[in-house]
Amino acid sequence: MAKDFLLHYVPRNRYWGLHPPPIPLEDVVDNGLMAIHRGIFLRKAGVDTGADEGFLSNPPSRAELLESAILNIIRYLKVSRDKDLMPPVKEGIDTLLLYLFRALDLTEDMEKLASSPNNCAVEELESLLQDSGHLRTLAFLYASKGMYTKSLDVWRALALNLPNGSRKDALLRWDVQYPSANSTQKDAATQASHILEESSDKSIVLKHLEWIIEVDEEFAISVLTSEKRAEQLPPEEVLTTISSKKVEVMQRYLQWLIEDQGLEDSQFHTLYALSLAKPVVETIGRDVAKHDPSAAMLRADNVSDTITSMDIGFLVREKLQFFLDSSDLYDAEVVLDLIEGSELWLEKAILHRKLGHEALVLQILALKLEDGEAAERYCAEIGRPDAYMQLLDMYLDPQDGKEPMFNAAVRLLHNHGESLDPLQVLEKLSPNMPLQLASETLLRMLRARVHHYHQGQIVYNLSRAINLDTRLARFEERTRHVQINDESLCDSCHTRLGTKLFAMYPDDSVVCYKCFRRQPEHICPVNGRDFQRDFVFKPGWLVKKL
């Protein structure tokens, strides 16, 4: 094949009438071998040929000579690549190099040349590389020429792990079943994902996303969440392409859209919440079935798998709780419908809180989860005393045949009893409640109530005294006199006041009526002081006796 290529690409020159054209490399090697054999024969006949005796005693084989010749040509062509040559010559050098690499089966050199910038003629090499099974080199060559669609088709054919005879047909087929992934397939998916990470062509990306997901989900996620492409893929079409069974891929893609891309579409927030909630509901359901006395016992060989599944379910549940609490864009009612029949009580409390169902939230926190601190924090978030009364009523009358939670009620009264009405608390207390549990708390409430009353009286009387002193100071200020004579001047324009109208400000500045009208009455024209913002206090205005 290398011989035919050389003869085809070497141009005919006019001086070939005097000098013969290049001959095939194999003929050169054969002529050399004939010369070696002739030298051996002459040496045996006693004729001195002047040749190296060691060389004639151990002559190389034809294959060794041919390989050595090709390696020397390769070395020459590599040096020639660095020269400033015409484009057709560069194309011929790189194409011939790939032919020679293939002749010696130098796969690593082939892939290195094909994956780097080169001048190979693709149309001269693709059939050769397909027939010889060097599909990796062909895929790299396509990619180096910008023929990404063909390159991706080749990587997919490698991922299918088909025999050489059917690989060419696989480039055009998309209905082949995916085998279990091995190192070759993962390598193909890796190279394909590198191309797809930079592609903004949604048809190409979505077309190849299916088989990449089957080989390795991590590669598919890296393709979907790539920041290298100029224009991101449409989320609706991506989610349609992802199989509903690929839950983790969907979750991580939606998480990337929401957290990294700042997507605020309610549809995708709801879809992300549902994608997190579904596996958690299934995991909780399996745990309930496992603890059911009528259920069969787990086999010993499944224990490790079960523990791993529970760990993953725990992590997903934490992520679900965080998202439900932090986002306000999902449809809480839709998510609540999904988990309604499950044991996800904390998640239900978060959703009811989003919907404003205060009584249901308190009921779940206080009675289902028995988390008194969380229930009290929610009451503080509501900010109304009746929320604590409602929580107290739940503790004292839990309904559904449950015993009253006296200890929780006493703790609530101990923490927040001072803000509650003692009469309402006494009305709520059950006659069956042990007196020793509530006596100390009730006594503290009554003392606090009396203390608040006395404190309020003190504040009230102090306020009255301050008010009285303030009114007296205001009266004294309004009845204050100022003496103006013929020598008195306006503090602003310095004209004599005489019998003119004048005005006096709280800082004792005196101005004529003309200057008074130039500024609003609360701004002094002398120093520009705004008495509505910069108040004046005089010692006589302060409360001196209490």
Coordinates of C-alpha atoms in Angstrom, one line a residue:
M1 CA 0.0 0.0 0.0
A2 CA 2.9 2.4 0.8
K3 CA 4.4 1.5 -2.5
D4 CA 1.3 2.4 -4.4
F5 CA 0.9 5.6 -2.5
L6 CA 4.5 6.7 -3.3
L7 CA 4.1 6.0 -7.0
H8 CA 0.8 7.8 -7.1
Y9 CA 1.9 11.0 -5.3
V10 CA 5.4 11.4 -6.7
P11 CA 5.2 13.9 -9.6
R12 CA 6.7 13.0 -13.0
N13 CA 9.7 15.2 -13.9
R14 CA 11.2 16.0 -17.2
Y15 CA 14.6 14.7 -16.4
W16 CA 13.3 11.2 -16.0
G17 CA 14.5 10.6 -19.5
L18 CA 18.0 10.6 -18.1
H19 CA 17.3 9.4 -14.6
P20 CA 14.8 6.6 -13.9
P21 CA 11.8 7.4 -11.7
P22 CA 11.6 6.2 -8.1
I23 CA 11.0 2.4 -7.8
P24 CA 8.9 0.7 -5.1
L25 CA 10.6 0.3 -1.7
E26 CA 10.2 -3.5 -1.8
D27 CA 12.2 -3.7 -5.0
V28 CA 15.0 -1.7 -3.5
V29 CA 15.1 -4.1 -0.6
D30 CA 15.0 -7.1 -2.9
N31 CA 17.9 -5.7 -5.0
G32 CA 19.9 -5.2 -1.8
L33 CA 19.2 -8.7 -0.7
M34 CA 20.4 -10.0 -4.1
A35 CA 23.6 -8.0 -3.7
I36 CA 24.1 -9.5 -0.3
H37 CA 23.6 -13.0 -1.5
R38 CA 25.9 -12.4 -4.5
G39 CA 28.6 -11.2 -2.1
I40 CA 28.1 -14.3 0.1
F41 CA 28.5 -16.5 -3.0
L42 CA 31.6 -14.7 -4.2
R43 CA 33.2 -15.0 -0.8
K44 CA 32.5 -18.7 -0.7
A45 CA 34.1 -18.9 -4.2
G46 CA 37.2 -17.2 -2.8
V47 CA 36.7 -13.8 -4.5
D48 CA 37.5 -10.8 -2.4
T49 CA 34.4 -8.5 -2.5
G50 CA 35.6 -5.9 0.0
A51 CA 32.4 -6.3 2.0
D52 CA 32.2 -6.5 5.8
E53 CA 32.8 -10.2 6.7
G54 CA 30.7 -9.9 9.9
F55 CA 27.8 -8.5 7.9
L56 CA 28.0 -11.2 5.3
S57 CA 28.2 -13.9 7.9
N58 CA 24.9 -12.8 9.6
P59 CA 22.9 -11.0 6.9
P60 CA 19.5 -9.3 7.9
S61 CA 16.2 -10.7 6.7
R62 CA 14.0 -9.0 4.2
A63 CA 11.5 -8.0 6.9
E64 CA 14.2 -6.4 9.0
L65 CA 15.6 -4.4 6.0
L66 CA 12.1 -3.3 5.0
E67 CA 11.3 -2.1 8.6
S68 CA 14.7 -0.3 8.8
A69 CA 14.0 1.4 5.5
I70 CA 10.5 2.5 6.6
L71 CA 11.9 3.8 9.9
N72 CA 14.5 5.9 8.1
I73 CA 11.9 7.3 5.7
I74 CA 9.7 8.1 8.8
R75 CA 12.7 9.9 10.4
Y76 CA 13.2 11.9 7.2
L77 CA 9.6 12.8 6.9
K78 CA 9.4 13.9 10.6
V79 CA 12.3 16.3 9.9
S80 CA 10.6 17.5 6.7
R81 CA 7.4 18.4 8.6
D82 CA 9.2 21.3 10.4
K83 CA 10.2 22.9 7.1
D84 CA 8.3 25.7 5.3
L85 CA 6.7 23.7 2.4
M86 CA 3.8 24.2 0.1
P87 CA 0.4 22.9 1.4
P88 CA 0.3 20.0 -1.2
V89 CA 3.7 18.8 -0.1
K90 CA 2.7 19.0 3.6
E91 CA -0.4 17.0 2.9
G92 CA 1.6 14.4 1.1
I93 CA 4.2 14.1 4.0
D94 CA 1.6 13.7 6.7
T95 CA -0.5 11.3 4.7
L96 CA 2.5 9.2 3.9
L97 CA 3.6 9.3 7.5
L98 CA 0.3 7.8 8.6
Y99 CA 0.6 5.1 5.9
L100 CA 4.0 4.2 7.2
F101 CA 3.0 4.2 10.8
R102 CA 0.1 1.9 9.9
A103 CA 2.5 -0.4 7.9
L104 CA 4.6 -0.9 11.1
D105 CA 1.5 -1.0 13.3
L106 CA 2.8 2.0 15.3
T107 CA -0.6 2.7 16.9
E108 CA 0.7 5.2 19.4
D109 CA 2.4 7.3 16.7
M110 CA -0.7 7.1 14.5
E111 CA -2.9 8.4 17.3
K112 CA -0.5 11.1 18.2
L113 CA -0.3 12.4 14.7
A114 CA -4.0 12.1 14.1
S115 CA -4.9 13.9 17.3
S116 CA -2.5 16.8 16.7
P117 CA -2.8 19.5 14.0
N118 CA -1.9 17.8 10.7
N119 CA -2.3 18.0 7.0
C120 CA -3.5 14.4 6.3
A121 CA -5.8 13.7 3.4
V122 CA -8.8 12.2 5.2
E123 CA -10.4 10.7 2.0
E124 CA -7.1 8.8 1.4
L125 CA -7.0 7.3 4.8
E126 CA -10.5 6.6 6.2
S127 CA -11.1 3.4 4.2
L128 CA -7.6 2.1 5.1
L129 CA -8.1 2.8 8.8
Q130 CA -11.6 1.3 8.9
D131 CA -10.5 -1.9 7.2
S132 CA -7.4 -2.2 9.4
G133 CA -9.5 -1.6 12.6
H134 CA -7.6 1.5 13.7
L135 CA -10.9 3.3 14.6
R136 CA -9.3 5.3 17.4
T137 CA -6.9 6.9 14.9
L138 CA -9.8 7.5 12.5
A139 CA -11.8 9.2 15.2
F140 CA -8.9 11.4 16.2
L141 CA -8.3 12.3 12.6
Y142 CA -12.0 13.2 12.0
A143 CA -11.9 15.4 15.1
S144 CA -8.7 17.2 14.1
K145 CA -10.4 18.1 10.8
G146 CA -13.5 19.4 12.5
M147 CA -15.6 16.5 11.3
Y148 CA -17.1 16.0 14.8
T149 CA -20.2 14.1 13.7
K150 CA -18.1 11.4 12.0
S151 CA -15.7 11.3 15.0
L152 CA -18.6 10.8 17.4
D153 CA -20.0 8.0 15.2
V154 CA -16.7 6.2 15.4
W155 CA -16.5 6.5 19.2
R156 CA -20.0 5.1 19.4
A157 CA -19.0 2.2 17.2
L158 CA -16.1 1.5 19.6
A159 CA -18.4 1.8 22.6
L160 CA -20.7 -0.9 21.1
N161 CA -17.7 -3.2 21.1
L162 CA -18.7 -4.8 17.8
P163 CA -16.5 -7.1 15.7
N164 CA -14.4 -5.5 13.0
G165 CA -16.7 -6.8 10.3
S166 CA -19.8 -5.0 11.6
R167 CA -18.2 -1.8 12.9
K168 CA -18.6 0.0 9.6
D169 CA -22.3 -0.7 9.6
A170 CA -22.6 0.3 13.2
L171 CA -21.6 3.9 12.3
L172 CA -25.0 4.2 10.7
R173 CA -27.1 2.3 13.1
W174 CA -28.7 3.4 16.4
D175 CA -30.7 0.4 17.4
V176 CA -27.9 -1.8 18.8
Q177 CA -28.2 -3.0 22.4
Y178 CA -25.5 -1.6 24.7
P179 CA -23.3 -4.1 26.3
S180 CA -21.8 -3.8 29.8
A181 CA -19.1 -1.1 29.9
N182 CA -15.4 -2.0 29.8
S183 CA -12.2 0.0 29.6
T184 CA -12.4 0.4 25.8
Q185 CA -16.0 1.6 26.0
K186 CA -15.2 4.1 28.8
D187 CA -12.3 5.4 26.8
A188 CA -14.6 5.9 23.8
A189 CA -17.1 7.7 26.1
T190 CA -14.3 9.9 27.5
Q191 CA -13.1 11.0 24.1
A192 CA -16.7 11.6 22.9
S193 CA -17.6 13.6 26.0
H194 CA -14.6 15.9 25.4
I195 CA -16.1 16.8 22.0
L196 CA -19.6 17.1 23.2
E197 CA -18.6 19.4 26.1
E198 CA -17.7 22.1 23.6
S199 CA -20.5 21.5 21.2
S200 CA -23.6 23.8 21.2
D201 CA -25.3 21.7 18.5
K202 CA -28.2 20.2 20.6
S203 CA -29.1 17.6 17.9
I204 CA -25.5 16.1 18.1
V205 CA -25.3 16.3 21.9
L206 CA -28.7 14.7 22.5
K207 CA -28.1 12.1 19.8
H208 CA -25.0 10.8 21.5
L209 CA -26.1 11.4 25.1
E210 CA -28.0 8.2 25.2
W211 CA -25.1 5.8 24.7
I212 CA -22.8 7.8 26.9
I213 CA -25.2 7.5 29.8
E214 CA -25.3 3.8 29.3
V215 CA -21.5 3.6 29.4
D216 CA -20.9 6.0 32.3
E217 CA -23.3 8.4 33.9
E218 CA -20.4 10.7 35.1
F219 CA -19.4 11.4 31.5
A220 CA -23.0 12.3 30.6
I221 CA -23.2 14.7 33.6
S222 CA -20.0 16.4 32.6
V223 CA -21.4 16.8 29.0
L224 CA -24.7 18.3 30.3
T225 CA -23.1 20.6 32.9
S226 CA -20.2 21.8 30.7
E227 CA -19.4 25.5 30.8
K228 CA -17.2 25.3 27.7
R229 CA -20.0 25.6 25.1
A230 CA -21.0 29.0 23.8
E231 CA -24.7 28.3 24.2
Q232 CA -26.3 26.0 26.7
L233 CA -28.6 23.2 25.8
P234 CA -32.4 23.7 26.1
P235 CA -33.4 22.1 29.5
E236 CA -36.7 20.8 28.2
E237 CA -35.2 18.7 25.4
V238 CA -32.4 17.5 27.6
L239 CA -34.8 16.2 30.3
T240 CA -36.9 14.6 27.6
T241 CA -33.8 12.7 26.3
I242 CA -32.8 11.5 29.7
S243 CA -34.5 8.3 30.6
S244 CA -36.7 8.3 33.7
K245 CA -34.6 5.5 35.1
K246 CA -31.5 7.7 35.1
V247 CA -32.6 9.4 38.3
E248 CA -29.1 10.6 39.4
V249 CA -28.3 12.1 36.1
M250 CA -31.6 14.0 36.1
Q251 CA -31.0 15.1 39.7
R252 CA -27.5 16.4 39.2
Y253 CA -28.5 18.2 36.0
L254 CA -31.4 19.9 37.6
Q255 CA -29.2 20.8 40.6
W256 CA -26.7 22.4 38.3
L257 CA -29.4 24.4 36.5
I258 CA -30.8 25.7 39.8
E259 CA -27.7 26.2 41.9
D260 CA -25.0 27.1 39.3
Q261 CA -27.1 28.6 36.5
G262 CA -29.6 30.4 38.8
L263 CA -32.6 29.0 37.0
E264 CA -35.8 30.3 38.6
D265 CA -38.4 28.4 36.6
S266 CA -41.0 26.9 38.9
Q267 CA -41.4 23.9 36.7
F268 CA -37.8 22.8 37.1
H269 CA -37.7 23.5 40.8
T270 CA -40.8 21.3 41.2
L271 CA -39.3 18.6 39.0
Y272 CA -36.0 18.7 41.0
A273 CA -38.0 18.4 44.3
L274 CA -39.9 15.4 42.9
S275 CA -36.8 13.7 41.6
L276 CA -35.3 13.9 45.1
A277 CA -38.5 12.9 46.9
K278 CA -39.3 9.8 44.8
P279 CA -36.2 7.7 45.8
V280 CA -36.5 8.9 49.4
V281 CA -40.1 7.7 49.5
E282 CA -39.1 4.3 48.1
T283 CA -36.2 4.0 50.5
I284 CA -38.4 4.8 53.5
G285 CA -41.0 2.3 52.2
R286 CA -38.4 -0.4 52.0
D287 CA -37.2 0.3 55.6
V288 CA -40.8 0.1 56.8
A289 CA -41.3 -3.2 55.0
K290 CA -38.0 -4.5 56.5
H291 CA -39.1 -3.8 60.0
D292 CA -42.5 -5.4 59.5
P293 CA -42.7 -8.6 61.6
S294 CA -44.5 -10.4 58.7
A295 CA -41.7 -9.6 56.3
A296 CA -39.1 -12.1 55.4
M297 CA -35.7 -11.8 57.0
L298 CA -32.8 -10.3 54.9
R299 CA -30.3 -12.7 53.5
A300 CA -26.7 -12.3 54.8
D301 CA -25.3 -11.6 51.3
N302 CA -27.6 -8.6 50.9
V303 CA -26.8 -6.8 54.1
S304 CA -23.9 -4.7 52.7
D305 CA -26.0 -3.6 49.7
T306 CA -28.8 -2.6 52.0
I307 CA -26.5 -0.5 54.2
T308 CA -25.1 1.2 51.1
S309 CA -28.6 1.9 49.8
M310 CA -29.6 3.4 53.2
D311 CA -26.5 5.6 53.3
I312 CA -27.3 7.0 49.8
G313 CA -31.0 7.4 50.8
F314 CA -29.9 9.4 53.8
L315 CA -27.8 11.7 51.8
V316 CA -30.5 12.3 49.2
R317 CA -33.0 13.0 52.0
E318 CA -30.7 15.6 53.5
K319 CA -30.5 17.2 50.1
L320 CA -34.3 17.1 49.8
Q321 CA -34.8 18.7 53.2
F322 CA -32.3 21.5 52.4
F323 CA -33.9 22.2 49.0
L324 CA -37.5 22.2 50.3
D325 CA -36.5 24.7 53.1
S326 CA -34.3 27.0 50.9
S327 CA -36.4 27.3 47.7
D328 CA -39.7 29.1 47.4
L329 CA -40.2 28.4 43.7
Y330 CA -41.5 24.8 43.6
D331 CA -45.1 23.8 43.8
A332 CA -45.4 22.6 47.4
E333 CA -48.8 21.0 46.9
V334 CA -47.5 18.8 44.1
V335 CA -44.6 17.6 46.3
L336 CA -46.9 17.1 49.3
D337 CA -49.2 14.9 47.2
L338 CA -46.2 12.6 46.4
I339 CA -45.1 12.2 50.0
E340 CA -48.5 12.3 51.7
G341 CA -48.7 8.6 52.5
S342 CA -45.1 8.3 53.6
E343 CA -43.3 8.7 56.9
L344 CA -41.4 11.9 55.8
W345 CA -42.8 14.0 58.6
L346 CA -40.1 16.6 58.6
E347 CA -40.5 17.2 54.9
K348 CA -44.3 17.4 55.4
A349 CA -43.7 20.1 58.1
I350 CA -41.6 22.1 55.7
L351 CA -44.1 21.9 52.9
H352 CA -47.1 22.8 55.2
R353 CA -45.0 25.7 56.5
K354 CA -44.5 26.9 52.9
L355 CA -48.3 26.7 52.4
G356 CA -49.0 28.5 55.7
H357 CA -50.7 25.6 57.5
E358 CA -49.6 26.6 61.0
A359 CA -51.7 24.1 62.9
L360 CA -50.5 21.2 60.8
V361 CA -46.8 22.2 61.2
L362 CA -47.2 22.4 65.0
Q363 CA -49.0 19.1 65.1
I364 CA -46.2 17.4 63.1
L365 CA -43.3 19.0 65.1
A366 CA -44.9 18.5 68.5
L367 CA -46.8 15.3 68.2
K368 CA -45.3 13.3 65.3
L369 CA -41.7 14.2 65.7
E370 CA -41.9 15.2 69.4
D371 CA -39.4 18.0 68.7
G372 CA -40.5 20.6 71.3
E373 CA -37.6 23.0 70.5
A374 CA -38.5 23.1 66.8
A375 CA -42.1 23.6 67.6
E376 CA -41.2 26.5 70.0
R377 CA -39.0 28.0 67.3
Y378 CA -41.8 27.9 64.8
C379 CA -44.1 29.6 67.3
A380 CA -41.5 32.4 67.7
E381 CA -41.4 32.6 63.9
I382 CA -45.1 33.1 63.8
G383 CA -44.7 35.8 66.5
R384 CA -48.2 35.6 68.1
P385 CA -48.9 34.5 71.7
D386 CA -51.8 32.5 70.5
A387 CA -49.4 30.2 68.7
Y388 CA -47.9 29.1 72.1
M389 CA -51.4 28.7 73.4
Q390 CA -52.2 26.4 70.5
L391 CA -49.1 24.4 71.1
L392 CA -49.9 24.1 74.8
D393 CA -53.4 22.8 73.9
M394 CA -51.8 20.2 71.6
Y395 CA -49.6 19.0 74.5
L396 CA -52.5 18.8 76.9
D397 CA -54.9 17.2 74.5
P398 CA -52.9 15.3 71.8
Q399 CA -56.0 13.5 70.4
D400 CA -56.0 10.0 68.7
G401 CA -56.0 8.3 72.1
K402 CA -52.5 9.6 73.1
E403 CA -51.6 10.5 76.7
P404 CA -51.2 14.2 77.6
M405 CA -47.6 15.4 77.3
F406 CA -47.4 17.1 80.6
N407 CA -43.6 17.4 80.7
A408 CA -43.6 19.1 77.3
A409 CA -46.3 21.4 78.5
V410 CA -44.4 22.4 81.6
R411 CA -41.3 23.0 79.6
L412 CA -43.3 25.3 77.2
L413 CA -44.7 27.2 80.2
H414 CA -41.2 27.4 81.7
N415 CA -39.7 28.9 78.5
H416 CA -42.5 31.2 77.3
G417 CA -45.0 31.3 80.2
E418 CA -44.3 35.0 80.9
S419 CA -45.7 36.0 77.6
L420 CA -48.9 34.1 78.1
D421 CA -52.1 35.1 79.9
P422 CA -52.3 33.1 83.2
L423 CA -56.1 32.9 83.1
Q424 CA -56.0 31.3 79.6
V425 CA -53.3 28.9 80.8
L426 CA -55.4 27.9 83.8
E427 CA -58.4 27.3 81.7
K428 CA -56.3 25.1 79.4
L429 CA -54.8 23.0 82.1
S430 CA -56.3 19.6 82.6
P431 CA -57.7 18.6 86.0
N432 CA -55.7 15.4 85.6
M433 CA -52.4 17.3 85.5
P434 CA -50.2 16.6 88.6
L435 CA -50.0 19.8 90.6
Q436 CA -46.4 19.3 91.5
L437 CA -45.5 19.5 87.8
A438 CA -47.2 22.9 87.2
S439 CA -47.2 24.6 90.6
E440 CA -43.7 26.0 90.4
T441 CA -44.2 27.1 86.7
L442 CA -47.6 28.7 87.4
L443 CA -46.2 30.5 90.5
R444 CA -43.4 31.9 88.3
M445 CA -45.9 33.0 85.7
L446 CA -48.0 34.8 88.4
R447 CA -44.9 36.5 89.9
A448 CA -43.8 37.5 86.4
R449 CA -47.3 38.9 85.7
V450 CA -47.2 40.9 89.0
H451 CA -43.7 42.1 88.2
H452 CA -44.7 43.2 84.7
Y453 CA -47.7 45.0 86.2
H454 CA -45.6 46.9 88.8
Q455 CA -43.0 47.6 86.2
G456 CA -45.6 49.0 83.9
Q457 CA -46.9 51.2 86.6
I458 CA -43.4 52.6 87.2
V459 CA -42.9 53.3 83.5
Y460 CA -46.4 54.9 83.4
N461 CA -45.7 57.3 86.2
L462 CA -42.2 58.1 84.9
S463 CA -43.8 58.9 81.6
R464 CA -46.3 61.2 83.2
A465 CA -43.6 63.0 85.1
I466 CA -41.6 63.5 82.0
N467 CA -44.6 64.7 80.1
L468 CA -45.5 67.2 82.8
D469 CA -41.9 68.5 82.9
T470 CA -41.9 68.8 79.1
R471 CA -45.2 70.7 79.1
L472 CA -43.9 73.0 81.7
A473 CA -40.6 73.6 79.9
R474 CA -42.6 74.3 76.7
F475 CA -44.8 76.7 78.5
E476 CA -41.8 78.6 80.0
E477 CA -40.2 78.7 76.6
R478 CA -43.2 80.1 74.9
T479 CA -43.6 82.8 77.6
R480 CA -40.0 83.8 77.4
H481 CA -39.4 87.5 76.7
V482 CA -36.7 89.1 74.5
Q483 CA -35.8 92.8 74.7
I484 CA -35.1 94.7 71.4
N485 CA -33.9 98.3 71.3
D486 CA -32.7 100.7 68.6
E487 CA -29.3 99.2 68.6
S488 CA -30.5 95.6 68.1
L489 CA -29.4 94.0 64.8
C490 CA -30.6 91.1 62.7
D491 CA -28.2 88.2 63.2
S492 CA -28.5 87.3 59.5
C493 CA -28.4 90.5 57.4
H494 CA -27.2 92.8 60.3
T495 CA -29.8 95.5 59.7
R496 CA -31.3 97.5 62.6
L497 CA -34.5 95.9 63.8
G498 CA -36.0 99.1 65.3
T499 CA -39.7 98.6 65.2
K500 CA -39.6 95.9 62.5
L501 CA -41.1 92.5 62.9
F502 CA -38.6 89.9 64.0
A503 CA -38.4 86.1 64.8
M504 CA -36.4 84.2 67.4
Y505 CA -35.2 80.6 67.1
P506 CA -34.7 78.0 69.8
D507 CA -30.9 78.7 69.8
D508 CA -31.7 82.4 70.6
S509 CA -30.9 83.6 67.1
V510 CA -32.9 86.8 66.3
V511 CA -33.6 87.7 62.6
C512 CA -35.7 90.2 60.8
Y513 CA -39.0 89.2 59.3
K514 CA -37.5 89.5 55.8
C515 CA -34.7 87.0 56.6
F516 CA -37.3 84.7 58.4
R517 CA -39.3 84.4 55.1
R518 CA -36.3 83.4 53.0
Q519 CA -36.0 79.9 54.6
P520 CA -38.6 77.5 55.9
E521 CA -39.5 78.3 59.5
H522 CA -37.7 75.3 60.9
I523 CA -34.4 76.3 59.3
C524 CA -32.3 79.1 60.9
P525 CA -31.1 81.6 58.2
V526 CA -28.1 82.5 60.4
N527 CA -26.4 79.1 60.6
G528 CA -28.6 76.9 58.4
R529 CA -29.6 74.6 61.3
D530 CA -32.6 72.4 60.7
F531 CA -34.4 72.2 64.1
Q532 CA -36.6 69.3 62.9
R533 CA -33.5 67.1 62.6
D534 CA -31.0 68.8 64.9
F535 CA -33.0 69.3 68.1
V536 CA -32.1 71.8 70.8
F537 CA -32.2 70.7 74.5
K538 CA -31.9 73.2 77.3
P539 CA -31.1 72.2 80.9
G540 CA -34.4 73.6 82.1
W541 CA -36.3 71.2 79.8
L542 CA -34.9 68.0 81.4
V543 CA -36.6 66.1 84.2
K544 CA -34.9 67.2 87.4
K545 CA -37.1 65.6 90.0
L546 CA -38.7 62.2 90.0

